[in-house]
PDB file of C-alpha atoms in Angstrom:
ATOM      1  CA  MET A   1       1.964 -26.450 -19.225  1.00 72.00           C
ATOM      2  CA  ARG A   2       3.399 -29.801 -19.867  1.00 79.00           C
ATOM      3  CA  ILE A   3       6.119 -29.435 -17.582  1.00 76.00           C
ATOM      4  CA  PHE A   4       3.564 -27.911 -14.534  1.00 80.00           C
ATOM      5  CA  LEU A   5       1.238 -30.928 -14.824  1.00 86.00           C
ATOM      6  CA  LEU A   6       4.045 -33.427 -14.861  1.00 83.00           C
ATOM      7  CA  GLY A   7       5.472 -32.048 -11.825  1.00 83.00           C
ATOM      8  CA  LEU A   8       1.695 -32.129  -9.992  1.00 86.00           C
ATOM      9  CA  PHE A   9       1.737 -35.586 -11.158  1.00 89.00           C
ATOM     10  CA  LEU A  10       5.027 -36.793  -9.799  1.00 87.00           C
ATOM     11  CA  GLY A  11       4.390 -34.667  -6.592  1.00 88.00           C
ATOM     12  CA  GLY A  12       1.188 -36.784  -6.239  1.00 90.00           C
ATOM     13  CA  VAL A  13       2.364 -40.223  -7.228  1.00 91.00           C
ATOM     14  CA  SER A  14       5.360 -39.302  -4.645  1.00 91.00           C
ATOM     15  CA  GLY A  15       3.091 -38.041  -1.856  1.00 90.00           C
ATOM     16  CA  GLY A  16       0.604 -41.009  -2.448  1.00 92.00           C
ATOM     17  CA  ILE A  17       3.602 -43.534  -1.935  1.00 93.00           C
ATOM     18  CA  ALA A  18       4.926 -42.212   1.144  1.00 92.00           C
ATOM     19  CA  GLN A  19       1.657 -41.770   2.619  1.00 91.00           C
ATOM     20  CA  HIS A  20       0.901 -45.561   1.746  1.00 92.00           C
ATOM     21  CA  PHE A  21       4.438 -46.398   3.474  1.00 94.00           C
ATOM     22  CA  THR A  22       4.399 -44.344   6.469  1.00 92.00           C
ATOM     23  CA  GLY A  23       0.657 -43.475   7.220  1.00 92.00           C
ATOM     24  CA  ASP A  24       2.080 -39.983   8.086  1.00 92.00           C
ATOM     25  CA  PRO A  25      -0.024 -37.195   6.303  1.00 91.00           C
ATOM     26  CA  GLN A  26       2.443 -34.289   6.929  1.00 94.00           C
ATOM     27  CA  LEU A  27       5.258 -36.419   5.600  1.00 92.00           C
ATOM     28  CA  ALA A  28       3.307 -37.248   2.515  1.00 92.00           C
ATOM     29  CA  THR A  29       2.796 -33.633   1.994  1.00 91.00           C
ATOM     30  CA  ALA A  30       6.167 -32.465   2.433  1.00 92.00           C
ATOM     31  CA  VAL A  31       7.065 -35.114  -0.160  1.00 91.00           C
ATOM     32  CA  GLY A  32       5.057 -34.234  -2.653  1.00 89.00           C
ATOM     33  CA  ALA A  33       5.706 -30.914  -2.188  1.00 91.00           C
ATOM     34  CA  VAL A  34       9.594 -31.204  -2.446  1.00 91.00           C
ATOM     35  CA  ALA A  35       8.992 -33.681  -5.855  1.00 89.00           C
ATOM     36  CA  ALA A  36       6.967 -31.348  -7.527  1.00 88.00           C
ATOM     37  CA  ILE A  37       9.147 -28.263  -6.814  1.00 90.00           C
ATOM     38  CA  ALA A  38      12.459 -30.184  -7.852  1.00 89.00           C
ATOM     39  CA  THR A  39      10.628 -31.484 -11.325  1.00 87.00           C
ATOM     40  CA  TRP A  40      10.084 -27.947 -11.991  1.00 87.00           C
ATOM     41  CA  LEU A  41      13.286 -26.599 -10.988  1.00 89.00           C
ATOM     42  CA  GLY A  42      15.351 -29.260 -12.437  1.00 87.00           C
ATOM     43  CA  THR A  43      13.256 -28.792 -15.843  1.00 84.00           C
ATOM     44  CA  ALA A  44      13.848 -25.118 -15.834  1.00 83.00           C
ATOM     45  CA  THR A  45      17.579 -25.705 -15.144  1.00 86.00           C
ATOM     46  CA  LEU A  46      17.776 -27.913 -17.995  1.00 83.00           C
ATOM     47  CA  ILE A  47      16.189 -25.318 -20.539  1.00 82.00           C
ATOM     48  CA  PHE A  48      18.250 -22.659 -19.119  1.00 84.00           C
ATOM     49  CA  VAL A  49      21.290 -24.618 -19.720  1.00 87.00           C
ATOM     50  CA  PHE A  50      20.490 -25.896 -23.079  1.00 85.00           C
ATOM     51  CA  ASP A  51      18.840 -22.708 -24.532  1.00 78.00           C
ATOM     52  CA  PRO A  52      19.944 -22.377 -28.081  1.00 74.00           C
ATOM     53  CA  GLU A  53      20.934 -18.831 -27.684  1.00 69.00           C
TER      54      GLU A  53
END
């Protein structure tokens, strides 16, 4: 659950920064979505690679 919330938080922050600097809401949405997905995939990759099985 923490990873999901971290992805949402980072996506929101990235989208907010993009909105502030560009003024384009579509770009801000895309940036936020990419940041959230990258966070989830990156964390999932780390869990998969370093799984102690």
